[in-house]
Structures are given as structure tokens and as C-alpha cells.
Coordinates of C-alpha atoms and ligand atoms in Angstrom, one line a residue:
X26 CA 0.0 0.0 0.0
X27 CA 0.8 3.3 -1.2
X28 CA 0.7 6.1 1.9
X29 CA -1.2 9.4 0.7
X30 CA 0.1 12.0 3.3
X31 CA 2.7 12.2 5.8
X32 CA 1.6 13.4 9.7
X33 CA 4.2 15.2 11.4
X34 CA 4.6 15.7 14.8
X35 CA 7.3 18.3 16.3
X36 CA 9.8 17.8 19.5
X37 CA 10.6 19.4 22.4
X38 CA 7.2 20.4 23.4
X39 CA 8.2 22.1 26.3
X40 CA 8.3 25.4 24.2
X41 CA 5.2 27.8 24.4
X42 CA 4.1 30.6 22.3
X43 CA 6.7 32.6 20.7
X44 CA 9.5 29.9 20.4
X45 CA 7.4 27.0 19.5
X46 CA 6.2 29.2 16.8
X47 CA 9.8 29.9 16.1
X48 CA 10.7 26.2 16.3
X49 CA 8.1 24.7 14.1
X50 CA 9.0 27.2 11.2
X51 CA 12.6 26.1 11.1
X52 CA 11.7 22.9 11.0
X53 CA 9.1 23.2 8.4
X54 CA 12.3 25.1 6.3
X55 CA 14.6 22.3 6.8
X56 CA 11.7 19.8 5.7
X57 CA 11.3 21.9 3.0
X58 CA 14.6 22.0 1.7
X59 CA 15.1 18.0 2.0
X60 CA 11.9 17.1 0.5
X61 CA 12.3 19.9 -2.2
X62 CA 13.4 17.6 -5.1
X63 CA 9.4 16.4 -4.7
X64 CA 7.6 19.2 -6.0
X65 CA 4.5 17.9 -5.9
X66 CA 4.1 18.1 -2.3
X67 CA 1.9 19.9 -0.6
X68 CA 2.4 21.1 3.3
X69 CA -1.0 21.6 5.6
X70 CA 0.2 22.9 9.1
X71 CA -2.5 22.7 12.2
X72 CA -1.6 22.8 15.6
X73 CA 1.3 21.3 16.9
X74 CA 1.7 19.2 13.2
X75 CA 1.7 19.4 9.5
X76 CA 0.1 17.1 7.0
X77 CA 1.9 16.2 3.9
X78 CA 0.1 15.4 1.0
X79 CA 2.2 13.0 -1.1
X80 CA 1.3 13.9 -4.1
X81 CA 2.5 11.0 -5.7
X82 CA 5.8 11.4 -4.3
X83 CA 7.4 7.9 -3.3
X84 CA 6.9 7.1 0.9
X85 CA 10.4 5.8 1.1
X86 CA 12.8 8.4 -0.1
X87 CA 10.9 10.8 1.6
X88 CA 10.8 8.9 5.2
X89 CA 14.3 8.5 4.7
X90 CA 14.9 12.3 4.6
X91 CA 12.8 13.2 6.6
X92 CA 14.9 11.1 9.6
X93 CA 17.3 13.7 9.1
X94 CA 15.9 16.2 9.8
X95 CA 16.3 17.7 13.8
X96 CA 13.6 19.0 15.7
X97 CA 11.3 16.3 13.8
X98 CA 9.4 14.1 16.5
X99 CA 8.0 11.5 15.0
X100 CA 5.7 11.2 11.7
X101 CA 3.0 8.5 10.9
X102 CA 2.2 7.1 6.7
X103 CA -1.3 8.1 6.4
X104 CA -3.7 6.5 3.9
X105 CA -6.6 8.8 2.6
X106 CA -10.2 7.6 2.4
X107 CA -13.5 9.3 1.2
X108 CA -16.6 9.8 3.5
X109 CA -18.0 6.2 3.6
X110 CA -18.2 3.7 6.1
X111 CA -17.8 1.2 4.0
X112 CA -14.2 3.0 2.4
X113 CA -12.9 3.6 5.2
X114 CA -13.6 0.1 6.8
X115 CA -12.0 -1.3 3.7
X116 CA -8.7 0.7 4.0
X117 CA -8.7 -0.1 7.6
X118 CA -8.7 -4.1 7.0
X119 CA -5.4 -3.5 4.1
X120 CA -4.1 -1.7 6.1
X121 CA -4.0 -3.7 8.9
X122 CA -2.9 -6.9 6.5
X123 CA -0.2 -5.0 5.2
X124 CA 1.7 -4.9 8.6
X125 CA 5.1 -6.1 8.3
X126 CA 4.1 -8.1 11.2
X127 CA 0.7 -9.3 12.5
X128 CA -0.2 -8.2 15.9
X129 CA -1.8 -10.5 18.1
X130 CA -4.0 -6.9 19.8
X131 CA -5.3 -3.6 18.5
X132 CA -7.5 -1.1 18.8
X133 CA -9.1 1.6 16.4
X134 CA -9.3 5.3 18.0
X135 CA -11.4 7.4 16.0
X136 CA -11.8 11.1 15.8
X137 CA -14.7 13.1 14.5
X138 CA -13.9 16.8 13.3
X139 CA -16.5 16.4 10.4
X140 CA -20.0 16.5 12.9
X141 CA -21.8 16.1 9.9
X142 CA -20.8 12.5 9.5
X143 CA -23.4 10.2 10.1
X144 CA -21.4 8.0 12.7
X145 CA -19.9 9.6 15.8
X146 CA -16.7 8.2 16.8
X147 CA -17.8 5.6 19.3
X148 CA -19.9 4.4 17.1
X149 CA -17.2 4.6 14.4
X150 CA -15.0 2.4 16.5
X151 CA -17.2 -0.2 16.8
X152 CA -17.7 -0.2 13.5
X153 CA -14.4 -0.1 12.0
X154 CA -12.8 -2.5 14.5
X155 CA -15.4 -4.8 14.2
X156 CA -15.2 -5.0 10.6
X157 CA -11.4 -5.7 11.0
X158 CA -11.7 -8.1 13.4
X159 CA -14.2 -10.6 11.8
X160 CA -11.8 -10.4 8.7
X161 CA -8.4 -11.3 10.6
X162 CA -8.9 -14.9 12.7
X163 CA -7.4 -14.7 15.6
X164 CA -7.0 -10.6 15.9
X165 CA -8.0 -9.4 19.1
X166 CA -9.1 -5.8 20.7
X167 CA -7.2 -4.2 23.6
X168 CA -8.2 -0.9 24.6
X169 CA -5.6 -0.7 27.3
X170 CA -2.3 -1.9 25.9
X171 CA -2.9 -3.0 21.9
X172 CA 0.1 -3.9 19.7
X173 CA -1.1 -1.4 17.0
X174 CA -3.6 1.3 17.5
X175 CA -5.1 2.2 14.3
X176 CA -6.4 5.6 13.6
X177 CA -9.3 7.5 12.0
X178 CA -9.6 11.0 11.6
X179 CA -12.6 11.9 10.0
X180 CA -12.0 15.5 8.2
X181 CA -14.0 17.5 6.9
X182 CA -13.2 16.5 2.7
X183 CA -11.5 13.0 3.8
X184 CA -10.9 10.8 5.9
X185 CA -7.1 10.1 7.2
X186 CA -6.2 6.1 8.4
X187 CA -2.8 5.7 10.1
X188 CA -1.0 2.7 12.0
X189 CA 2.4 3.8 12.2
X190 CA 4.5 6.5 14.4
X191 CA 7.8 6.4 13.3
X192 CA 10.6 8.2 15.4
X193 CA 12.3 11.3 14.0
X194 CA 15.6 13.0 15.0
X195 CA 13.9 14.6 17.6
X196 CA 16.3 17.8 19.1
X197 CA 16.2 21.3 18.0
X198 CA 15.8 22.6 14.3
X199 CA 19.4 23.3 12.7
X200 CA 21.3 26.4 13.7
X201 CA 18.6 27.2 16.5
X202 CA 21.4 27.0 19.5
X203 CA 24.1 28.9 18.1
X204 CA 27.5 28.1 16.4
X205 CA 30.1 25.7 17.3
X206 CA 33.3 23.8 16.1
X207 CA 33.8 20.2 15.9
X208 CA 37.0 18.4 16.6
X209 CA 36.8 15.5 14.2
X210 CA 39.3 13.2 13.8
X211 CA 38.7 9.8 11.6
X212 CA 37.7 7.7 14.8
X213 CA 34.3 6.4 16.1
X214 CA 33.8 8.8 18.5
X215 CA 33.8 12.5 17.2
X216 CA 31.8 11.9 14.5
X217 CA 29.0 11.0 16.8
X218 CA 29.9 14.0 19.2
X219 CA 29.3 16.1 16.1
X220 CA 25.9 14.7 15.6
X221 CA 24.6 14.9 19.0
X222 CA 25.7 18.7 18.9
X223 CA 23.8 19.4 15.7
X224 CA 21.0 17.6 17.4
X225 CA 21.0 20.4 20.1
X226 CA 20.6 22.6 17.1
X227 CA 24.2 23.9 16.9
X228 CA 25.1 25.0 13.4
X229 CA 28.7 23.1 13.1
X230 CA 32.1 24.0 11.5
X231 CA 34.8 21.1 11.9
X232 CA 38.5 20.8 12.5
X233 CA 40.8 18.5 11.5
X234 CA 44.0 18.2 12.6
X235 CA 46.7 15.7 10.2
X236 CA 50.7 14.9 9.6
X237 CA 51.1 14.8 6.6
X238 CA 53.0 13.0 5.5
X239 CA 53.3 10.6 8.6
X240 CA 49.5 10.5 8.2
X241 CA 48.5 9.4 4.9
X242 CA 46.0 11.5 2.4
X243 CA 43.9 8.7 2.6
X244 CA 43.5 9.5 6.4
X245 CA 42.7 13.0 5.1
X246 CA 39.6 11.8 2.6
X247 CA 38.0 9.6 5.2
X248 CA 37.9 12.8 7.9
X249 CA 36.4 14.5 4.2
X250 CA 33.8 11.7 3.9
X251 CA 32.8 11.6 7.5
X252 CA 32.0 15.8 7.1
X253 CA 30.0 14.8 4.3
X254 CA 27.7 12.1 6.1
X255 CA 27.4 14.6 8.9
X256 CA 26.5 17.5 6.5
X257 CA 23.7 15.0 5.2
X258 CA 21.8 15.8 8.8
X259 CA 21.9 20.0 7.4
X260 CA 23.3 21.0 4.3
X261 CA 26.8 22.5 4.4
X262 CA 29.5 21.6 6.5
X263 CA 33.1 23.6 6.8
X264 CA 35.6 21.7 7.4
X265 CA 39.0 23.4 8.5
X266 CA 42.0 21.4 8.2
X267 CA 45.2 21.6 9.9
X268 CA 48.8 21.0 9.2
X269 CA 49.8 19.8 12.6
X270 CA 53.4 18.3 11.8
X271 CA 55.6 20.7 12.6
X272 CA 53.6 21.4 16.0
X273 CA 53.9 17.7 16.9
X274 CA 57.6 17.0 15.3
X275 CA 58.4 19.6 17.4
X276 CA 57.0 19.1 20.6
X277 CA 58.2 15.6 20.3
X278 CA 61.9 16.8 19.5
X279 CA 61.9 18.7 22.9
X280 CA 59.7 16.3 25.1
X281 CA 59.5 12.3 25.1
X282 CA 58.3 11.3 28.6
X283 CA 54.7 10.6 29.5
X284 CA 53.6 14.4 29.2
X285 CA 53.9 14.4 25.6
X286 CA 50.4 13.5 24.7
X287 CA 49.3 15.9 27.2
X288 CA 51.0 18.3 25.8
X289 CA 50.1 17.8 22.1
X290 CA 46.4 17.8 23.2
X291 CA 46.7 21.2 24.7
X292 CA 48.5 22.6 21.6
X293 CA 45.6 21.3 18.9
X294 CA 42.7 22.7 21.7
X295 CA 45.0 26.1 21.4
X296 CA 44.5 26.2 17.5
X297 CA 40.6 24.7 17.6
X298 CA 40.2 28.1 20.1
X299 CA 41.9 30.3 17.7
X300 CA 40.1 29.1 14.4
X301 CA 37.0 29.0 16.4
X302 CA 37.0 32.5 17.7
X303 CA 38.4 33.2 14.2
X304 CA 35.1 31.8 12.6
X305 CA 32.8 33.1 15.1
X306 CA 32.3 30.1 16.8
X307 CA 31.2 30.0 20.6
X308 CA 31.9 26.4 21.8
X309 CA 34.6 23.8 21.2
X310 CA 33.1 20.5 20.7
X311 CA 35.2 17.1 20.8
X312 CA 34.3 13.4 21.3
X313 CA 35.9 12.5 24.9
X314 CA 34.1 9.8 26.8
X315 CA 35.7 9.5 30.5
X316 CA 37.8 6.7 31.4
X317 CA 38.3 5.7 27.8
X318 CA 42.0 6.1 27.3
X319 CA 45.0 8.0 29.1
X320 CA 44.2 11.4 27.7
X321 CA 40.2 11.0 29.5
X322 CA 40.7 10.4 33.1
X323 CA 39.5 13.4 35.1
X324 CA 43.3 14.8 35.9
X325 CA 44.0 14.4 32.0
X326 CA 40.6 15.8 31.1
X327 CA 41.4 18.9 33.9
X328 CA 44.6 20.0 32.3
X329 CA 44.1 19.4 28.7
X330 CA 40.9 21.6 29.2
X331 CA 42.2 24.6 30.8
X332 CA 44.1 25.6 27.9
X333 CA 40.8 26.7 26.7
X334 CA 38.3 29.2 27.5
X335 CA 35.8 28.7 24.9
X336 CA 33.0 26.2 26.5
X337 CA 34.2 22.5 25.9
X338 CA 30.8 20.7 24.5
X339 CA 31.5 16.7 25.1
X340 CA 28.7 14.8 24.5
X341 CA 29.8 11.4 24.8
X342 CA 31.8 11.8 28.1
X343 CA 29.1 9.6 30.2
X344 CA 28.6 7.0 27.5
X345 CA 30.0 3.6 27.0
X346 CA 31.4 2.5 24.0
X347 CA 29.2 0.0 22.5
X348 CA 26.2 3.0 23.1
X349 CA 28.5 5.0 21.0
X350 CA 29.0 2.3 18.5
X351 CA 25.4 1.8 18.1
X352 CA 25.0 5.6 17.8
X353 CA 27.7 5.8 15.0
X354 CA 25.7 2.9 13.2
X355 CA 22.8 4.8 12.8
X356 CA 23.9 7.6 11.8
X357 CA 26.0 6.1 8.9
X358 CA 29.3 7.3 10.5
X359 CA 30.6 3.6 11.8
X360 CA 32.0 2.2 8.8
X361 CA 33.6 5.3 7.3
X362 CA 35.2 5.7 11.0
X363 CA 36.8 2.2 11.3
X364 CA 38.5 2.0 7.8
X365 CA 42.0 1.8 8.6
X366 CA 43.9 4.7 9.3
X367 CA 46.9 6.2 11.0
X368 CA 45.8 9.0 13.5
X369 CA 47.9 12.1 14.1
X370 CA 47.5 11.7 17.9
X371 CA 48.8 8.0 17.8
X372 CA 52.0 9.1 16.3
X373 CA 55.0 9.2 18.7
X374 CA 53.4 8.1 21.7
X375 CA 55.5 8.0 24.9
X376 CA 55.2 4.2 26.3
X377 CA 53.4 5.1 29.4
X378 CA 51.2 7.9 28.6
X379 CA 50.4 10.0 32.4
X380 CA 46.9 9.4 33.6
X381 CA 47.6 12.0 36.1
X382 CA 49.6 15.1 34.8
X383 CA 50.2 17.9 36.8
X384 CA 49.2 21.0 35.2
X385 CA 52.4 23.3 36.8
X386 CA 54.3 21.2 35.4
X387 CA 52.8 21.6 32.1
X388 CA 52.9 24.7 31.8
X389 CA 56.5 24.7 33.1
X390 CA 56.7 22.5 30.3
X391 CA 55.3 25.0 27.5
X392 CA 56.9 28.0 28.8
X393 CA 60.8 26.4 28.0
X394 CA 59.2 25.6 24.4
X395 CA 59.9 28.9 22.9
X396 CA 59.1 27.8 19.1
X397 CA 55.7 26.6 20.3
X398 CA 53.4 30.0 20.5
X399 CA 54.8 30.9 17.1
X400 CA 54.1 27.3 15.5
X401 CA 50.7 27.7 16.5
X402 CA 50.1 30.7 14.8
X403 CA 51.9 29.5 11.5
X404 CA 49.2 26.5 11.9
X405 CA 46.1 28.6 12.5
X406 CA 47.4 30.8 9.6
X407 CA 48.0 27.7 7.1
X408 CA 44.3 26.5 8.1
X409 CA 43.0 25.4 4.7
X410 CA 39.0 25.8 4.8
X411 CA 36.5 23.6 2.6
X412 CA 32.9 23.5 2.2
X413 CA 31.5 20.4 2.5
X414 CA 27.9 20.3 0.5
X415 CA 25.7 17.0 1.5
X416 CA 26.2 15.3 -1.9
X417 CA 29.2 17.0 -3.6
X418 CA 32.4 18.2 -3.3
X419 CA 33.0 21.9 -3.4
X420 CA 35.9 24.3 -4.4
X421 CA 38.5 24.8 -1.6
X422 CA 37.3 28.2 -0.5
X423 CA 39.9 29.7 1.5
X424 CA 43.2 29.0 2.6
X425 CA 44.9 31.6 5.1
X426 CA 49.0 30.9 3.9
X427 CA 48.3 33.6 1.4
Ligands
ATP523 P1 37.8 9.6 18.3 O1 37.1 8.3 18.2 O2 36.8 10.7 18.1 O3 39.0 9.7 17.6 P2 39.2 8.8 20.7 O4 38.5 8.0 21.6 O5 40.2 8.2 19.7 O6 38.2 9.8 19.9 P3 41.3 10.7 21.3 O7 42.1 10.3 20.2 O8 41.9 10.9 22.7 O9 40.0 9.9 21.6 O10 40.6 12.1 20.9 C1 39.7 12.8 21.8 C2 39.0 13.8 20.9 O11 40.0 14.8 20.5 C3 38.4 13.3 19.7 O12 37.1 12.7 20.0 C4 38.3 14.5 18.8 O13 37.2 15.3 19.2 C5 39.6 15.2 19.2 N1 40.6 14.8 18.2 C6 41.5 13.7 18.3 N2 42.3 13.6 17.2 C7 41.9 14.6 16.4 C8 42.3 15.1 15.1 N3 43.3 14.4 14.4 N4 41.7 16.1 14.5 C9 40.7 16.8 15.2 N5 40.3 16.4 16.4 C10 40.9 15.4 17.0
MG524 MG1 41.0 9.1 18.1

């Protein structure tokens, strides 16, 4: 069976008044822009949803954009019948057989906004589940808990039959919570971070930070293709990549012991502050989860972060991994994240990273590296910027060196 419309239902209800109003048009622009390659489509809004006549447009493209798109609640497939009993009892029982799987209970809730139908909606429920269940042996009714509940609105041109409520994205509509920048490196984790931040409705730039050459450029394109599966949940992504050899190499050539990944942490959070305030961005976001390695127990976490000022956004810190994992698998990150690939921050790591630095001594540390404040600028300076469009490959846009 073919759905007719689309319902929509918006998140967050917790907003009143002004804001919702605000919410539910940014949404409606967003849906707008991934459904706009359907132009037959036509968008009723009422309160608190928006119908979506089909208009012949295929259900499964469109459900499958519309699951990207944030501030989206849920939506139901709706089928359309005329003002007949015996229509809409029809389209009730195919719908009901076209389950992908047969419940054992159900029950029909039925809503009357046309009063000049001849049933009223207790009636109608009788009606239309009764029909049902004489046509499927072995179907029963539960009013308190059924398996599906199938719905009837009876409006005033049509009537409107739906089974399903399918989960959106839920969150906040893109770019409603301000602007941030993503520390993305090719692993599991920071791609997900990413996500959960646009989810909050943070508009998202991205850094990545490589060593070229001890990285490869294939590490390079796999950070490139993760941006783009990211910029599938908006439109656009910019992606700001960073030479980070010379800042390492050197680093490394003054420093071996079990500070060094300490300290290389602190000098790529210097230069994600500096291109973030650069870019107008107000928060740092990165994919830490506590306890996972050397660099995220509390002391590391403590010093690495104090080199910042710019609010450190870390989702994942109170997850576990296989909730990450299973996060990175739906949203299509997971097997771009474990191709293999050579990370900048594995390179010259001491043999017994500190779980517990000591931050004066760190800084102690920085201070006798006189080439390092200068380094830094050279790499926020060579910063080579590129837009990331959801489905191509754009022009390098900027690139600071010259
Ligand atoms: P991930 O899976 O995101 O790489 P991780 O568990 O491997 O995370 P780390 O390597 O300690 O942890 O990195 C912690 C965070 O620092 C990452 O989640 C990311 O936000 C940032 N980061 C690490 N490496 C890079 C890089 N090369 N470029 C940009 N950001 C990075
Ligand atoms: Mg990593």
C-alpha cells in the first residue's frame, strides 16, 4: 500500500508561544529544503503538526529524509479515504494486513472533526474494529495496551487512516542554539559527538588536525567523507584542516616522557580556540568519553581543558562504547570511522602515557618551548578551509597561507 500523506509531529514540546512558533517554522524550512526535489508536495500545518500530501511522491525516499531532519518528533504514513463507512472500513482491514508483522492486539481510535458525519466516533470504533476483526482470525481488541492502534480522523473533505508512528531525529531545528566547532578526527567517537551537537541545534564547523606525510591522504579523505555524512543531517558543512606536523615534530623533539600526549592535546585545543573565535564560533566540541583512554581520566581531562576558555561541548563523556558504536551505526558514520587509518595523535606516543599530569608542570613545560606560540600561529594561519555540501564536493574556499 501506497501512503497518501505524511503526519508530522514536532519535539521538544516544552516550548510555548513565541519559540514554539519559532521552532516549528525552522523545521518546516529544513523539511522543506530535504523534500524539495518532490515538488508535488503539498504542506498543511494545524496545531502542533503538518500534513503532507504525497502527491504522488514515493513514501520511502521521503521517510528516509525526513529522519534527518532535527527537531522532527516522530511522523505517521497516512492512507486517505473518502466519507463512507464502507471505504474507510475497507482501508482499515489492508491496512491492517499489510503490517510487516501481525499483531496479536489492537484497537481503532477514532476522531470526528467532520460533525456532519453520520457515525460519531464511538460508534465509528465499533464499526471499523469490528469490521477488522471478523476479517483477521485470531485478531483481538485491547483498549488498554494493543500492539497497534489504528487511527481515524474523519475530516471535513477526507478521511485520514494511520497505524504507524515512526521516530524522528527529535532535538532542535538546525542552527537554532548557536555556532560551534567540531574536533573531528577519523575515529568512532567524534563523529557522533558532532551529531549529538547538531542535534541540540548547533550549526557546526569542523576541525581536523593531520601529519602529513606521517599521516596518509587517505587518512585525510576519510575525515572529508565523514564531514559529508554529517552534512547529510543539514546541508553544508566547513571543514578546517590543519597541518599539525611541525607542532607535533616539534613538541616531540623537545619532550619524550609521558607528558607528551598531554601536551600535544593542549597545543591542537589552542589552535581549535583560535580558528573557532576566528570563525565566530562560541563552543569547542570534541568526542571524549571518561575513562576511555590515558588522555580522558579526570586529571588528564582537567589540564588538557584549561588551555581553553571557549566552552568544551562533550557529549559522549558519560557514554559507553558499545552506546556510542550503536549511535555511529545509525547515523551512517561507523564504517567510514573504522577503515583503517593512522591517526595524528597516535603518532610518537610516549610508552606510558600520564593518567595524572600535573598541570604546573605543564605549563612549566610550554613556557621552555619557545618555538611553540609561534608554530601555532603559522598553523592557525596555514588553516586550509573547505565546504562540505551533502552530496558533492566543493571548491577549496579559503586558505589563510596567502
Ligand atoms: P575519536 O574516536 O573521536 O578519535 P578517541 O576516543 O580516539 O576519539 P582521542 O584520540 O583521545 O580519543 O581524541 C579525543 C578527541 O579529540 C576526539 O574525539 C576529537 O574530538 C579530538 N581529536 C583527536 N584527534 C583529532 C584530530 N586528528 N583532529 C581533530 N580532532 C581530534
Ligand atoms: Mg582518536
Amino acid at each position: 500500500m501506497k501512503p497518501d500523506c505524511l503526519i508530522l509531529r514536532f519535539g521538544e514540546m516544552m516550548l510555548k508561544g513565541k519559540n514554539r512558533k519559532r521552532f516549528e517554522h525552522s523545521v518546516m524550512i529544513q523539511i522543506r529544503k530535504v523534500l524539495s526535489s518532490f515538488p508535488d508536495i503539498r504542506y498543511i500545518p494545524e496545531f502542533g503538526r503538518v500534513y503532507v500530501e504525497l502527491g504522488g511522491a514515493a513514501y520511502e525516499p521521503t521517510s528516509a529524509a525526513l529522519q534527518r531532519v532535527f527537531g522532527l518528533a516522530s511522523f505517521s504514513p497516512a492512507f486517505h479515504a473518502p466519507l463512507e463507512l464502507e471505504a474507510i472500513q475497507e482501508t482499515a482491514l489492508r491496512m491492517m494486513q499489510a503490517l510487516p508483522k501481525q499483531p496479536a492486539t489492537f484497537k481503532v481510535t477514532v476522531r470526528r472533526v467532520n460533525k456532519s458525519f453520520p457515525h460519531d466516533s464511538q460508534q465509528m470504533n465499533y464499526l471499523v474494529g469490528g469490521y477488522v476483526l471478523q476479517a483477521i482470525p485470531g485478531l483481538q481488541v485491547d483498549v488498554k495496551k494493543p500492539e497497534v492502534e489504528l487511527r481515524v480522523e474523519i475530516r471535513e473533505d477526507k478521511v485520514l487512516l494511520y497505524v504507524e508512528v515512526i521516530a524522528g531525529a527529535g532535538g532542535f531545528p538546525s542552527g537554532t542554539s548557536g555556532k560551534a566547532l567540531l574536533m573531528l578526527s577519523g575515529g568512532i567517537d567524534s563523529p557522533v559527538a558532532g551529531w549529538l551537537a547538531m542535534r541540540k541545534g548547533l550549526t557546526m564547523e569542523a576541525i581536523h588536525f593531520h601529519s602529513y606525510p606521517y599521516t596518509s591522504e587517505r587518512a585525510k579523505d576519510k575525515v572529508i567523507e565523514l564531514a559529508h555524512q554529517l552534512a547529510g543531517y543539514t546541508d553544508s558543512l566547513k571543514l578546517h584542516l590543519v597541518s599539525f606536523t611541525e607542532v607535533q615534530t616539534s613538541i616531540h623533539r623537545a619532550y619524550q616522557d609521558n607528558l607528551l600526549v598531554t601536551l600535544i592535546r593542549r597545543a591542537m585545543y589552542r589552535i581549535a580556540e583560535r580558528v573557532a573565535e576566528r570563525e565566530g564560533l562560541s563552543a569547542l566540541v570534541t568526542g571524549e568519553s571518561l575513562g576511555q583512554v590515558a588522555s580522558q581520566t579526570l586529571p588528564s581531562l582537567n589540564v588538557i581543558g584549561r588551555v581553553v576558555t571557549l566552552p568544551l561541548l562533550q557529549p559522549l563523556m558519560m557514554m559507553d562504547k558499545q552506546e556510542i558504536i550503536g549511535l555511529a551505526e545509525n547515523i551512517g558514520t561507523f564504517p567510514i570511522s573504522i577503515l583503517p587509518y593512522e591517526d595524528c595523535c597516535s603518532l610518537f606516543l610516549p610508552p606510558s602515557p600520564s593518567t595524572n599530569p600535573n598541570l604546573r608542570l605543564v605549563e612549566n613545560l610550554e613556557e621552555s618551548m619557545d618555538f611553540l606560540n609561534d608554530l601555532i600561529d603559522k598553523a592557525v594561519l596555514g588553516t586550509e578551509t573547505i565546504e562540505i555540501v551533502h552530496g558533492q564536493l566543493k571548491k577549496e574556499t579559503n586558505s589563510h597561507l596567502f
